[in-house]
PDB file of C-alpha atoms in Angstrom:
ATOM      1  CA  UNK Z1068     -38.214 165.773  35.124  1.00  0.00           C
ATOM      2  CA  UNK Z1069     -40.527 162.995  35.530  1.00  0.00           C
ATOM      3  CA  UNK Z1070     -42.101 160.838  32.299  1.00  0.00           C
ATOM      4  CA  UNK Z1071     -44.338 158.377  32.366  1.00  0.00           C
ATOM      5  CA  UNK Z1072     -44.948 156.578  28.992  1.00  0.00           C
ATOM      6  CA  UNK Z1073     -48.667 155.613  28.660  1.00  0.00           C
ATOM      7  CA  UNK Z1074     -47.612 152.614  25.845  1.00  0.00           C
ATOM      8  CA  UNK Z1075     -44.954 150.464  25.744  1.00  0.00           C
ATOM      9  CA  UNK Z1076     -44.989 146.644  24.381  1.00  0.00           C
ATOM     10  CA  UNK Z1077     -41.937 146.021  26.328  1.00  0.00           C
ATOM     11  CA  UNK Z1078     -43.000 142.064  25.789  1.00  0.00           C
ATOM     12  CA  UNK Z1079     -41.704 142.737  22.159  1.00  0.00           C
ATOM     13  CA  UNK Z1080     -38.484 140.306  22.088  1.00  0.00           C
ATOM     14  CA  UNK Z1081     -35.867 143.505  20.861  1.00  0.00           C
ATOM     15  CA  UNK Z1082     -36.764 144.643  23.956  1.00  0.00           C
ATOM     16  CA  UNK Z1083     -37.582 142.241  26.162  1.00  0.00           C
ATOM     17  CA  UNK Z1084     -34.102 140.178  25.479  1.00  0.00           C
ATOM     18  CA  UNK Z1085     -32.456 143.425  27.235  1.00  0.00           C
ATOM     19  CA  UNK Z1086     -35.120 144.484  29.453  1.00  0.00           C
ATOM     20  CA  UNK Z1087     -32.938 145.411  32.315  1.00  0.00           C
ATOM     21  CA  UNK Z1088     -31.370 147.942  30.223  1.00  0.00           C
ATOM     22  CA  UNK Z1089     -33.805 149.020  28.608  1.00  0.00           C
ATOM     23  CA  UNK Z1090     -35.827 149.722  32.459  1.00  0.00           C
ATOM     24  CA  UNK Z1091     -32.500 151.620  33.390  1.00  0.00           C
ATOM     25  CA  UNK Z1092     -31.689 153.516  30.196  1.00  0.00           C
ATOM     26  CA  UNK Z1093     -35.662 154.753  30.425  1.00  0.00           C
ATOM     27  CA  UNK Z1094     -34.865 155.971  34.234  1.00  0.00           C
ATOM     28  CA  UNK Z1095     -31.980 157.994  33.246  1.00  0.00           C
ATOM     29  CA  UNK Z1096     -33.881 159.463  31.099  1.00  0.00           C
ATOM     30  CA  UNK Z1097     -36.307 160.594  33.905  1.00  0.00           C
ATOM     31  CA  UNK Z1098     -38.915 158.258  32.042  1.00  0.00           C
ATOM     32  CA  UNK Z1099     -39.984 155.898  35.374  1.00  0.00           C
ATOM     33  CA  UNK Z1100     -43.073 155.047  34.809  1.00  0.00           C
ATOM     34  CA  UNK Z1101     -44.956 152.859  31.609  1.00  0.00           C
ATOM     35  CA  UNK Z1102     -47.961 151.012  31.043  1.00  0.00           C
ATOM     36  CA  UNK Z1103     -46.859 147.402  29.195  1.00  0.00           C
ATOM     37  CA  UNK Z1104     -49.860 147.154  26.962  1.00  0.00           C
ATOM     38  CA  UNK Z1105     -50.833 143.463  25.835  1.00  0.00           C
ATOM     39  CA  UNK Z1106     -51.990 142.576  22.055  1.00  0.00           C
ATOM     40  CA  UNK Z1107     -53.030 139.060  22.943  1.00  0.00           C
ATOM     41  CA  UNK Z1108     -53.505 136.747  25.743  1.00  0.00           C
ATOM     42  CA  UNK Z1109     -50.281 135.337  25.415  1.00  0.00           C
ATOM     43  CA  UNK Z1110     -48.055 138.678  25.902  1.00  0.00           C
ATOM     44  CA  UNK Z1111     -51.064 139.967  27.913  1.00  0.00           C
ATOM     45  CA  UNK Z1112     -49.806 137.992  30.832  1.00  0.00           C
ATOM     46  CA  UNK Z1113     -46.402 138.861  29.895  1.00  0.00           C
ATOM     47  CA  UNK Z1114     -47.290 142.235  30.909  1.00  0.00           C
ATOM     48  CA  UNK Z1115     -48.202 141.666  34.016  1.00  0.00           C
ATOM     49  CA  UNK Z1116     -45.199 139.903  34.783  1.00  0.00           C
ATOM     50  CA  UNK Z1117     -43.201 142.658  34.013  1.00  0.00           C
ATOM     51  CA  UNK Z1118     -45.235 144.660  35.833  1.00  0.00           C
ATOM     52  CA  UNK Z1119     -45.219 142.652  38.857  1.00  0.00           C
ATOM     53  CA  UNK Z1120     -40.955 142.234  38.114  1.00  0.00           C
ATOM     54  CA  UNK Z1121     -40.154 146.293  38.038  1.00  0.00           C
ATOM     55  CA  UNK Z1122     -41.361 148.746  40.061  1.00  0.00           C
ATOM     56  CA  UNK Z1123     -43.274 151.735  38.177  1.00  0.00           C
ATOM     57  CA  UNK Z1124     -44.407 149.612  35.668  1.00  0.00           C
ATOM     58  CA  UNK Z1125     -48.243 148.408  35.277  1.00  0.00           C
ATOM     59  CA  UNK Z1126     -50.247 146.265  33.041  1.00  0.00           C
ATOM     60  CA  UNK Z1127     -52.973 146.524  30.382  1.00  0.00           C
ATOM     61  CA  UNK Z1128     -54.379 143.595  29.286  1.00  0.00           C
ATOM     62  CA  UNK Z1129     -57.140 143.185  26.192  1.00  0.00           C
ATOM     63  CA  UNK Z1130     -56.856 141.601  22.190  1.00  0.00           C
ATOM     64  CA  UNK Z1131     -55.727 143.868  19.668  1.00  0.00           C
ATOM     65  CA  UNK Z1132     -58.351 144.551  16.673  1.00  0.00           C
ATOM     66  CA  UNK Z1133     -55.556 142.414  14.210  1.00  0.00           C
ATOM     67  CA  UNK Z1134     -55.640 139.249  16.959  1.00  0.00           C
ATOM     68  CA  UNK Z1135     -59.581 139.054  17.246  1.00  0.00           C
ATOM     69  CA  UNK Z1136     -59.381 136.580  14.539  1.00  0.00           C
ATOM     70  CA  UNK Z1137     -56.584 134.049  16.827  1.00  0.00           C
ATOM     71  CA  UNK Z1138     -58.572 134.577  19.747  1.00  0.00           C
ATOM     72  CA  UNK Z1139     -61.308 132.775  21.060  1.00  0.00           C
ATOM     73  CA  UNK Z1140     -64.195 132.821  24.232  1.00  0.00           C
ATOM     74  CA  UNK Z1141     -61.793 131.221  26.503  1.00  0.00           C
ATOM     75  CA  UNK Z1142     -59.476 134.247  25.773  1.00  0.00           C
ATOM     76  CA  UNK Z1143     -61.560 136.896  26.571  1.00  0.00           C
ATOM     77  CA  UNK Z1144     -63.043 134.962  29.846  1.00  0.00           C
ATOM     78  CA  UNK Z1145     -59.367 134.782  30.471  1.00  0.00           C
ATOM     79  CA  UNK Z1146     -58.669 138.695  30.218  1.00  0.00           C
ATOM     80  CA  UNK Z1147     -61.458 139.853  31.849  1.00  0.00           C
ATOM     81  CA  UNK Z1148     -60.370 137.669  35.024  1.00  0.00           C
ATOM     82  CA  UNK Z1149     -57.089 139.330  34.703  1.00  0.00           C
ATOM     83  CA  UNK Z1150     -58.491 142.956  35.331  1.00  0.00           C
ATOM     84  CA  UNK Z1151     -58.642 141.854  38.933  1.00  0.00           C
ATOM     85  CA  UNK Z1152     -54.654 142.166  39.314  1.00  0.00           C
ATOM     86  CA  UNK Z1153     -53.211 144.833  40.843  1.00  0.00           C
ATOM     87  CA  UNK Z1154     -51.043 145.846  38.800  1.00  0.00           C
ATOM     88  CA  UNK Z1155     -53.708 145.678  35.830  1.00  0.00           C
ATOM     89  CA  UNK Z1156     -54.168 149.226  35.035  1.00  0.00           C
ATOM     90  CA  UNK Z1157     -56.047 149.863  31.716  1.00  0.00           C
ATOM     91  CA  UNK Z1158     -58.302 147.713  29.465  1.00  0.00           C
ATOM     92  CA  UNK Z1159     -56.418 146.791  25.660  1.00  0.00           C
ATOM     93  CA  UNK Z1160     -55.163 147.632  23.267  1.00  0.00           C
ATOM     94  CA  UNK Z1161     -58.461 147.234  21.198  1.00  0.00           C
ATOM     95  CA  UNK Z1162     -60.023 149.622  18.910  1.00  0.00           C
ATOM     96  CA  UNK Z1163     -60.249 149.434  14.936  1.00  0.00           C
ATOM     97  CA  UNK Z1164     -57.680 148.516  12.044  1.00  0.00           C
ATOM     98  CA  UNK Z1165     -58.536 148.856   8.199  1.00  0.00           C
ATOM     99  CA  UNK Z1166     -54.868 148.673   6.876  1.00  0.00           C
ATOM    100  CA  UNK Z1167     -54.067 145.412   7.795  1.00  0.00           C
ATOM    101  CA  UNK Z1168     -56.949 142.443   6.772  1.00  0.00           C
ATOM    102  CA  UNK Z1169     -55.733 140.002   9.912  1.00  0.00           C
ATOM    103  CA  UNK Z1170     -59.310 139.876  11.578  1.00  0.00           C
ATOM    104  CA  UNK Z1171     -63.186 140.618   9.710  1.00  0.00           C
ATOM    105  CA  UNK Z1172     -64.440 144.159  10.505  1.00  0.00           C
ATOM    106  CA  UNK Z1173     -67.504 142.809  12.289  1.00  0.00           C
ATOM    107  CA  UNK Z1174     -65.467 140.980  14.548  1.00  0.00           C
ATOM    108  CA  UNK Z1175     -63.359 143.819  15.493  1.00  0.00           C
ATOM    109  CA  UNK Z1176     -66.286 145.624  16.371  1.00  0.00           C
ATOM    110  CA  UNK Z1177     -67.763 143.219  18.506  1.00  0.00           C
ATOM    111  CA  UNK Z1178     -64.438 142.736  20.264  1.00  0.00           C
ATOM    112  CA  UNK Z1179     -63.792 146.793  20.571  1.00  0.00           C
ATOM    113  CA  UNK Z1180     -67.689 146.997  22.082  1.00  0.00           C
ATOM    114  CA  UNK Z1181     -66.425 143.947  24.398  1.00  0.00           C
ATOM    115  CA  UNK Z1182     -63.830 145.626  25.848  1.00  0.00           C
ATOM    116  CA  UNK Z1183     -65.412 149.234  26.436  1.00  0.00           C
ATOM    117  CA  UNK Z1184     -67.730 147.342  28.270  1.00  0.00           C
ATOM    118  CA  UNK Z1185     -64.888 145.809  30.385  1.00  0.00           C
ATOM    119  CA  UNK Z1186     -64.029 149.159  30.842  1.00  0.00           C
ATOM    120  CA  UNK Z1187     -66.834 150.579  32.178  1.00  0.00           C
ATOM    121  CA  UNK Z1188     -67.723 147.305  34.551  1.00  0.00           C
ATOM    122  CA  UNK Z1189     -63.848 147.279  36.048  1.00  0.00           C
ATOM    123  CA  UNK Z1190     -63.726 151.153  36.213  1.00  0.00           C
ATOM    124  CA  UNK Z1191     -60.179 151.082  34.137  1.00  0.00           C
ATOM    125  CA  UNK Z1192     -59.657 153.058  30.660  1.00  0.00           C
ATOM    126  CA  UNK Z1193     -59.438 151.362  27.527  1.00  0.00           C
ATOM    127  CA  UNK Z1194     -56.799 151.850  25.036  1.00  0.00           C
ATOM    128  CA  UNK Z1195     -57.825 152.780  21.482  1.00  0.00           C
ATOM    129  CA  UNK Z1196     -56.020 151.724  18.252  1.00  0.00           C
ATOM    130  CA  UNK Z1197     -57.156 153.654  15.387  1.00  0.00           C
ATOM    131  CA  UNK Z1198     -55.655 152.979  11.879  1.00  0.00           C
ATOM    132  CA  UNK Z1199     -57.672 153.788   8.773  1.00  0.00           C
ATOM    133  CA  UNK Z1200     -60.969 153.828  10.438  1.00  0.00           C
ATOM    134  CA  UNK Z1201     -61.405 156.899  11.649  1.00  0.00           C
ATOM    135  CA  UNK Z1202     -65.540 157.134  10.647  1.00  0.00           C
ATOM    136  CA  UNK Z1203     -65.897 153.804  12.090  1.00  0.00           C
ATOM    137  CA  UNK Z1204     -64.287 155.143  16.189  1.00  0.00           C
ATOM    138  CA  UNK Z1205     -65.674 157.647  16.139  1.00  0.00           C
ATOM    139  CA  UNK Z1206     -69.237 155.968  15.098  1.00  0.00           C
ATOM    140  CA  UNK Z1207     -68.509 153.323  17.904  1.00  0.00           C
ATOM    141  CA  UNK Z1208     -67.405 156.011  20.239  1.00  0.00           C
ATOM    142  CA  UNK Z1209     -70.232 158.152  20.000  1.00  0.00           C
ATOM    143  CA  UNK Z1210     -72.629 155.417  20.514  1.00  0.00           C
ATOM    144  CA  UNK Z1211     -71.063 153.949  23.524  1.00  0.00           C
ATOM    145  CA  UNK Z1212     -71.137 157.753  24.920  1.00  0.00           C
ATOM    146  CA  UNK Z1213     -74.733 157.614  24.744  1.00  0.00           C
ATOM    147  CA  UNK Z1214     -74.567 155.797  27.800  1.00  0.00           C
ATOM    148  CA  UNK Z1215     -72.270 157.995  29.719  1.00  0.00           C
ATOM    149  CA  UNK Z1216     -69.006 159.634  29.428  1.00  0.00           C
ATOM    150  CA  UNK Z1217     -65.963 157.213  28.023  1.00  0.00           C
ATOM    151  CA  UNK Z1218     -63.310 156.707  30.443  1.00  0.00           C
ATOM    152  CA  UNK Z1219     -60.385 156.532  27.897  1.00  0.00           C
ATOM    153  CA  UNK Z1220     -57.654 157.652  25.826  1.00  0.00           C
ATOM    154  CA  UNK Z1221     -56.930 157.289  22.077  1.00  0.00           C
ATOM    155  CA  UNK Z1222     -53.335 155.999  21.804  1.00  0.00           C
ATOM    156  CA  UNK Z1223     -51.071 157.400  19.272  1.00  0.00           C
ATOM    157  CA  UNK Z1224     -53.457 159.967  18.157  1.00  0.00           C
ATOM    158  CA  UNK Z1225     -53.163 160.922  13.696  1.00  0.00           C
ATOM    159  CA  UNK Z1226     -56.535 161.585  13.557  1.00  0.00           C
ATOM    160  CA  UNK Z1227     -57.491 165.647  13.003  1.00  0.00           C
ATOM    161  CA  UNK Z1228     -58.452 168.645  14.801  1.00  0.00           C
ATOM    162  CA  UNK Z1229     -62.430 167.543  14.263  1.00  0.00           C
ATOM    163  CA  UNK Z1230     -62.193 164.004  15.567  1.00  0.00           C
ATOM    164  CA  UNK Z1231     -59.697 165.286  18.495  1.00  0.00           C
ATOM    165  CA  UNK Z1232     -62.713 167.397  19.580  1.00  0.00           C
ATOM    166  CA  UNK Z1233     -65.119 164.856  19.610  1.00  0.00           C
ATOM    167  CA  UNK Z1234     -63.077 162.299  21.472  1.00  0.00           C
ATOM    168  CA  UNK Z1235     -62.454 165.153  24.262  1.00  0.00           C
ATOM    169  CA  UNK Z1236     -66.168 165.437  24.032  1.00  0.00           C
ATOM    170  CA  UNK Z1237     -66.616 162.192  24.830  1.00  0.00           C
ATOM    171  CA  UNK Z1238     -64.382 162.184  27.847  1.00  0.00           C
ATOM    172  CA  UNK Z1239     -61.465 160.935  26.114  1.00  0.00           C
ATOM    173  CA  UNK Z1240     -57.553 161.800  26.806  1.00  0.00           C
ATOM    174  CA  UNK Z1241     -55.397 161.981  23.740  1.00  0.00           C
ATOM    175  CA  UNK Z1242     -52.075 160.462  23.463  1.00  0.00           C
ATOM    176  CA  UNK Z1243     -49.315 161.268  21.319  1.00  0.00           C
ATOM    177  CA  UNK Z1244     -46.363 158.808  19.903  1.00  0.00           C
ATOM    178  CA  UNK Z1245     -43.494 159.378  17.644  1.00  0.00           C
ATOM    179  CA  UNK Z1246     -45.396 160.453  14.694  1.00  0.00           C
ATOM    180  CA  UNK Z1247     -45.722 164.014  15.622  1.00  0.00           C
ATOM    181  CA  UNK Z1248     -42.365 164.619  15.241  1.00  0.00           C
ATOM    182  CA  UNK Z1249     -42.260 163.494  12.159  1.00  0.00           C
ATOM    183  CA  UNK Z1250     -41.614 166.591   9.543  1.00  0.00           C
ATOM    184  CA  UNK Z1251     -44.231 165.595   7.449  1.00  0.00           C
ATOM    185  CA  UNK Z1252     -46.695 166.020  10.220  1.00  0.00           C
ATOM    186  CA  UNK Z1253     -47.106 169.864  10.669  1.00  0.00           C
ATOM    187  CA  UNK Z1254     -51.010 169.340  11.346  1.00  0.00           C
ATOM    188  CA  UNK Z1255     -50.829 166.590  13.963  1.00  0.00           C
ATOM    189  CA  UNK Z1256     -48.943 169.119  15.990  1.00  0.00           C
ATOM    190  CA  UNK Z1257     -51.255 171.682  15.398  1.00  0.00           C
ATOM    191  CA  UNK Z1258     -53.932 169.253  17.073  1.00  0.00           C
ATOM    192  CA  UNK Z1259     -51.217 168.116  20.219  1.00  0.00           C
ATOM    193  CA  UNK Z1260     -51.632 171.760  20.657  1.00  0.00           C
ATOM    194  CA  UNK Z1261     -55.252 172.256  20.992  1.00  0.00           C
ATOM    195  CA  UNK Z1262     -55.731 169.464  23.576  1.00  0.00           C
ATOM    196  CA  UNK Z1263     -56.274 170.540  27.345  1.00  0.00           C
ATOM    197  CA  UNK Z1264     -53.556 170.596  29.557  1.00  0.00           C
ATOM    198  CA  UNK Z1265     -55.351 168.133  31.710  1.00  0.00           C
ATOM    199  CA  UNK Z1266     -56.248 165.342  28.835  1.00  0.00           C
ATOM    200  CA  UNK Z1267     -53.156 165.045  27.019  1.00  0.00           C
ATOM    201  CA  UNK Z1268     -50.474 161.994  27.445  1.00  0.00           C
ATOM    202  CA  UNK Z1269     -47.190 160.957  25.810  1.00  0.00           C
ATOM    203  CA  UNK Z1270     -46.073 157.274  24.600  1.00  0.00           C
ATOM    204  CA  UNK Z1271     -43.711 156.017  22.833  1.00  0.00           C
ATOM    205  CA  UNK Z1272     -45.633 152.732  21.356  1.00  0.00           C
ATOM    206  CA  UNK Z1273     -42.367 151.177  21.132  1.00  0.00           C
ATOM    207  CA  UNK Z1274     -40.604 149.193  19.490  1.00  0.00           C
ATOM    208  CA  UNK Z1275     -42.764 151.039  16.998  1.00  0.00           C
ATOM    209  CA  UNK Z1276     -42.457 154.713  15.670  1.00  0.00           C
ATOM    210  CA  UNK Z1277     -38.953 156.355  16.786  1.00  0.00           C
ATOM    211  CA  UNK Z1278     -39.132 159.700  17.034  1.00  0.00           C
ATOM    212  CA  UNK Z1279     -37.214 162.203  15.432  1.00  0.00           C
ATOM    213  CA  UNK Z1280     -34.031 162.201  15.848  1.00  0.00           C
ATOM    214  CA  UNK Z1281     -33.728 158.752  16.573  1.00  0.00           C
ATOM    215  CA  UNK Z1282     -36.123 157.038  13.958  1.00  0.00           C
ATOM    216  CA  UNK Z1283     -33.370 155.701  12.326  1.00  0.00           C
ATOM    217  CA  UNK Z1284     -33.354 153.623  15.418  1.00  0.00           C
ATOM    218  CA  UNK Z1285     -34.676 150.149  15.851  1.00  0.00           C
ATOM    219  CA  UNK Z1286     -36.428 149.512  17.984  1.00  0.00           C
ATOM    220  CA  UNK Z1287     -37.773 152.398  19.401  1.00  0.00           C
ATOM    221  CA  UNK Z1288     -37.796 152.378  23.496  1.00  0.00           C
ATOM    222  CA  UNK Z1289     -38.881 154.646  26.540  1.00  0.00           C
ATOM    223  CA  UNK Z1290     -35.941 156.479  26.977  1.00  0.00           C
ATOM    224  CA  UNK Z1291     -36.450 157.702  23.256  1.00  0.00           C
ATOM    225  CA  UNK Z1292     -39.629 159.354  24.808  1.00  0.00           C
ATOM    226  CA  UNK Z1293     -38.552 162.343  25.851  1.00  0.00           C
ATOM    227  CA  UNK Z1294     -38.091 163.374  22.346  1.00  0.00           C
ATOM    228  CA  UNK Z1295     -41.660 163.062  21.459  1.00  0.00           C
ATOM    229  CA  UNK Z1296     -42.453 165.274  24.712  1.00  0.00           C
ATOM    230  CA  UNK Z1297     -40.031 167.943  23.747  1.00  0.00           C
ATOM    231  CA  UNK Z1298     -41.589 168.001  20.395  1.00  0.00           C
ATOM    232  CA  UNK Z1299     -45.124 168.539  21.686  1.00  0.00           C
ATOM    233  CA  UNK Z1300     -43.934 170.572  24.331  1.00  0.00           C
ATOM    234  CA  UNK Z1301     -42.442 172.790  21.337  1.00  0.00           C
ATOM    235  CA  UNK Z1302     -45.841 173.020  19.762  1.00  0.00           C
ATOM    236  CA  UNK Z1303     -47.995 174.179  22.585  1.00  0.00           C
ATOM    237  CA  UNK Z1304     -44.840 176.901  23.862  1.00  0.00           C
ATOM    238  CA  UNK Z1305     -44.242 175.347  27.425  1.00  0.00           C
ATOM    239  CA  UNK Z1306     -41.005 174.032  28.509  1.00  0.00           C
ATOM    240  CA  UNK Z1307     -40.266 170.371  29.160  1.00  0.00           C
ATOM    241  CA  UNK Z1308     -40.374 170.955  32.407  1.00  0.00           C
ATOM    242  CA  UNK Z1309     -43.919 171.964  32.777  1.00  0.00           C
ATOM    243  CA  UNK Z1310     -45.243 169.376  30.033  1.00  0.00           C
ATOM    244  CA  UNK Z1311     -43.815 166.668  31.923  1.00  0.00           C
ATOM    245  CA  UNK Z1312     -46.029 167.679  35.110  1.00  0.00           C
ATOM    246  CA  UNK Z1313     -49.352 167.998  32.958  1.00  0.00           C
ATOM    247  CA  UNK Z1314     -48.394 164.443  31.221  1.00  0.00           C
ATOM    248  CA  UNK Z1315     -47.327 162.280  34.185  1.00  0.00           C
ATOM    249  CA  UNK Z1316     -50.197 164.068  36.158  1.00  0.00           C
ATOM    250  CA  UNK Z1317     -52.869 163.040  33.741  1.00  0.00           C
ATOM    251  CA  UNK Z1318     -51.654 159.782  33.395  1.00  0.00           C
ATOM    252  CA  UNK Z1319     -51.772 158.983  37.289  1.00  0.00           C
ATOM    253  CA  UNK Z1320     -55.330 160.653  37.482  1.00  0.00           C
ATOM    254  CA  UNK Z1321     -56.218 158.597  34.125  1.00  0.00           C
ATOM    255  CA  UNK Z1322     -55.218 155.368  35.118  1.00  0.00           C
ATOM    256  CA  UNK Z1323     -56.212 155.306  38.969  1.00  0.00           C
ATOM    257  CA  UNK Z1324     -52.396 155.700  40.187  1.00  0.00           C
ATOM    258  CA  UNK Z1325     -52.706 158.910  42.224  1.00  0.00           C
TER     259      UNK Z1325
END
């Protein structure tokens, strides 16, 4: 079987001090293809050098809703020139955060418009964070799809069945992370198993969110993907097998790779 984990912060030091092995572990594990996705300008560019270091590995490259405070115009003039690499795939992370007070609301909105707007004029996705703001996305969202479908995917998806809908509406994929495996979670699965075969993707947002049965483990990594996929594949009744056609599919069609 073939992976390929849509989210990955492989710039993170726990994993970039061991990168090699981390690139090789996540290839036995038939996971050979990630998207390094930047927070900042800083580890931004230390996506792409990983991307441009490993073959099967690509770039996205945006400010994070909790760094719109540290960055600056020189920043984002900065990241929008760096949608012209080739190995620049996607557009973020961006999107909205409520839990953490790192950056004002406004702020985060005008950055999240920025970068859908970046999306649309580069023709790559953008990357959604959503945490505690679900009314506010989906308020963005729907505005911005006034103007035409969104070319997108919301990234480790908790959101429910109703908002799922409306992003697939929209022209959305949704992406799932460690979370649903989680036993506590019994609705998010319900929702991994409502999307269409053809929108749905798998990440691993490491080193965040370990899946079940590794979440003891720190920090979390691709290889640790495939239990997320087995879990979702679980939920919707199709073996691995076929799930990791539909996911690595949608992810090549998603992000311009086929």
């Amino acid at each position: 079987m073939i992976w390929f984990d849509t989210h990955t912060h492989l710039f993170d030091e726990s994993l970039l001090s061991q990168i090699d092995e981390v690139v090789a572990r996540a290839a036995e594990a038939g996971v050979t293809r990630m998207v390094v996705v930047g927070t900042n300008l800083a580890d931004s560019r230390t996506a792409i050098r990983l991307a441009e270091r490993f073959e099967g590995l690509y770039a996205a490259v945006g400010i994070h809703p909790n760094y719109c405070a540290a960055a600056g115009e020189s920043d984002l003039a900065e990241i929008e020139r760096l949608y012209a690499h080739a190995k620049v795939v996607g557009v973020g992370e961006t999107g909205l955060d409520k839990y953490w007070d790192d950056s004002p609301f406004p702020l985060q909105q005008k950055y999240f418009a920025w970068h859908i707007a970046q999306s649309r004029a580069h023709g790559k996705p953008f990357i959604v964070h959503m945490r505690d703001c679900e009314d506010d996305i989906a308020a963005m969202l729907a505005e911005a799809a006034q103007s035409g479908p969104l070319h997108g995917v919301m990234h480790s998806f908790t959101g429910d069945a109703d908002l799922c809908r409306r992003c697939l509406d929209w022209g959305l994929y949704i992406s799932f992370a460690g979370m649903v495996t989680f036993k506590k979670n019994p609705d998010l699965r319900e929702v991994a198993a409502m999307v269409p075969d053809d929108r749905l993707l798998i990440e691993t947002d490491c080193p965040y969110l370990s899946p079940e049965p590794v979440r003891s483990k720190r920090s979390n990594e691709p290889a640790y993907m495939v239990h997320t996929a087995h879990k979702v594949a679980e939920a919707r009744g199709v073996t691995p097998e076929r799930l990791a056609e539909q996911t690595t599919a949608n992810a090549l069609r998603m992000f311009g790779l086929e």
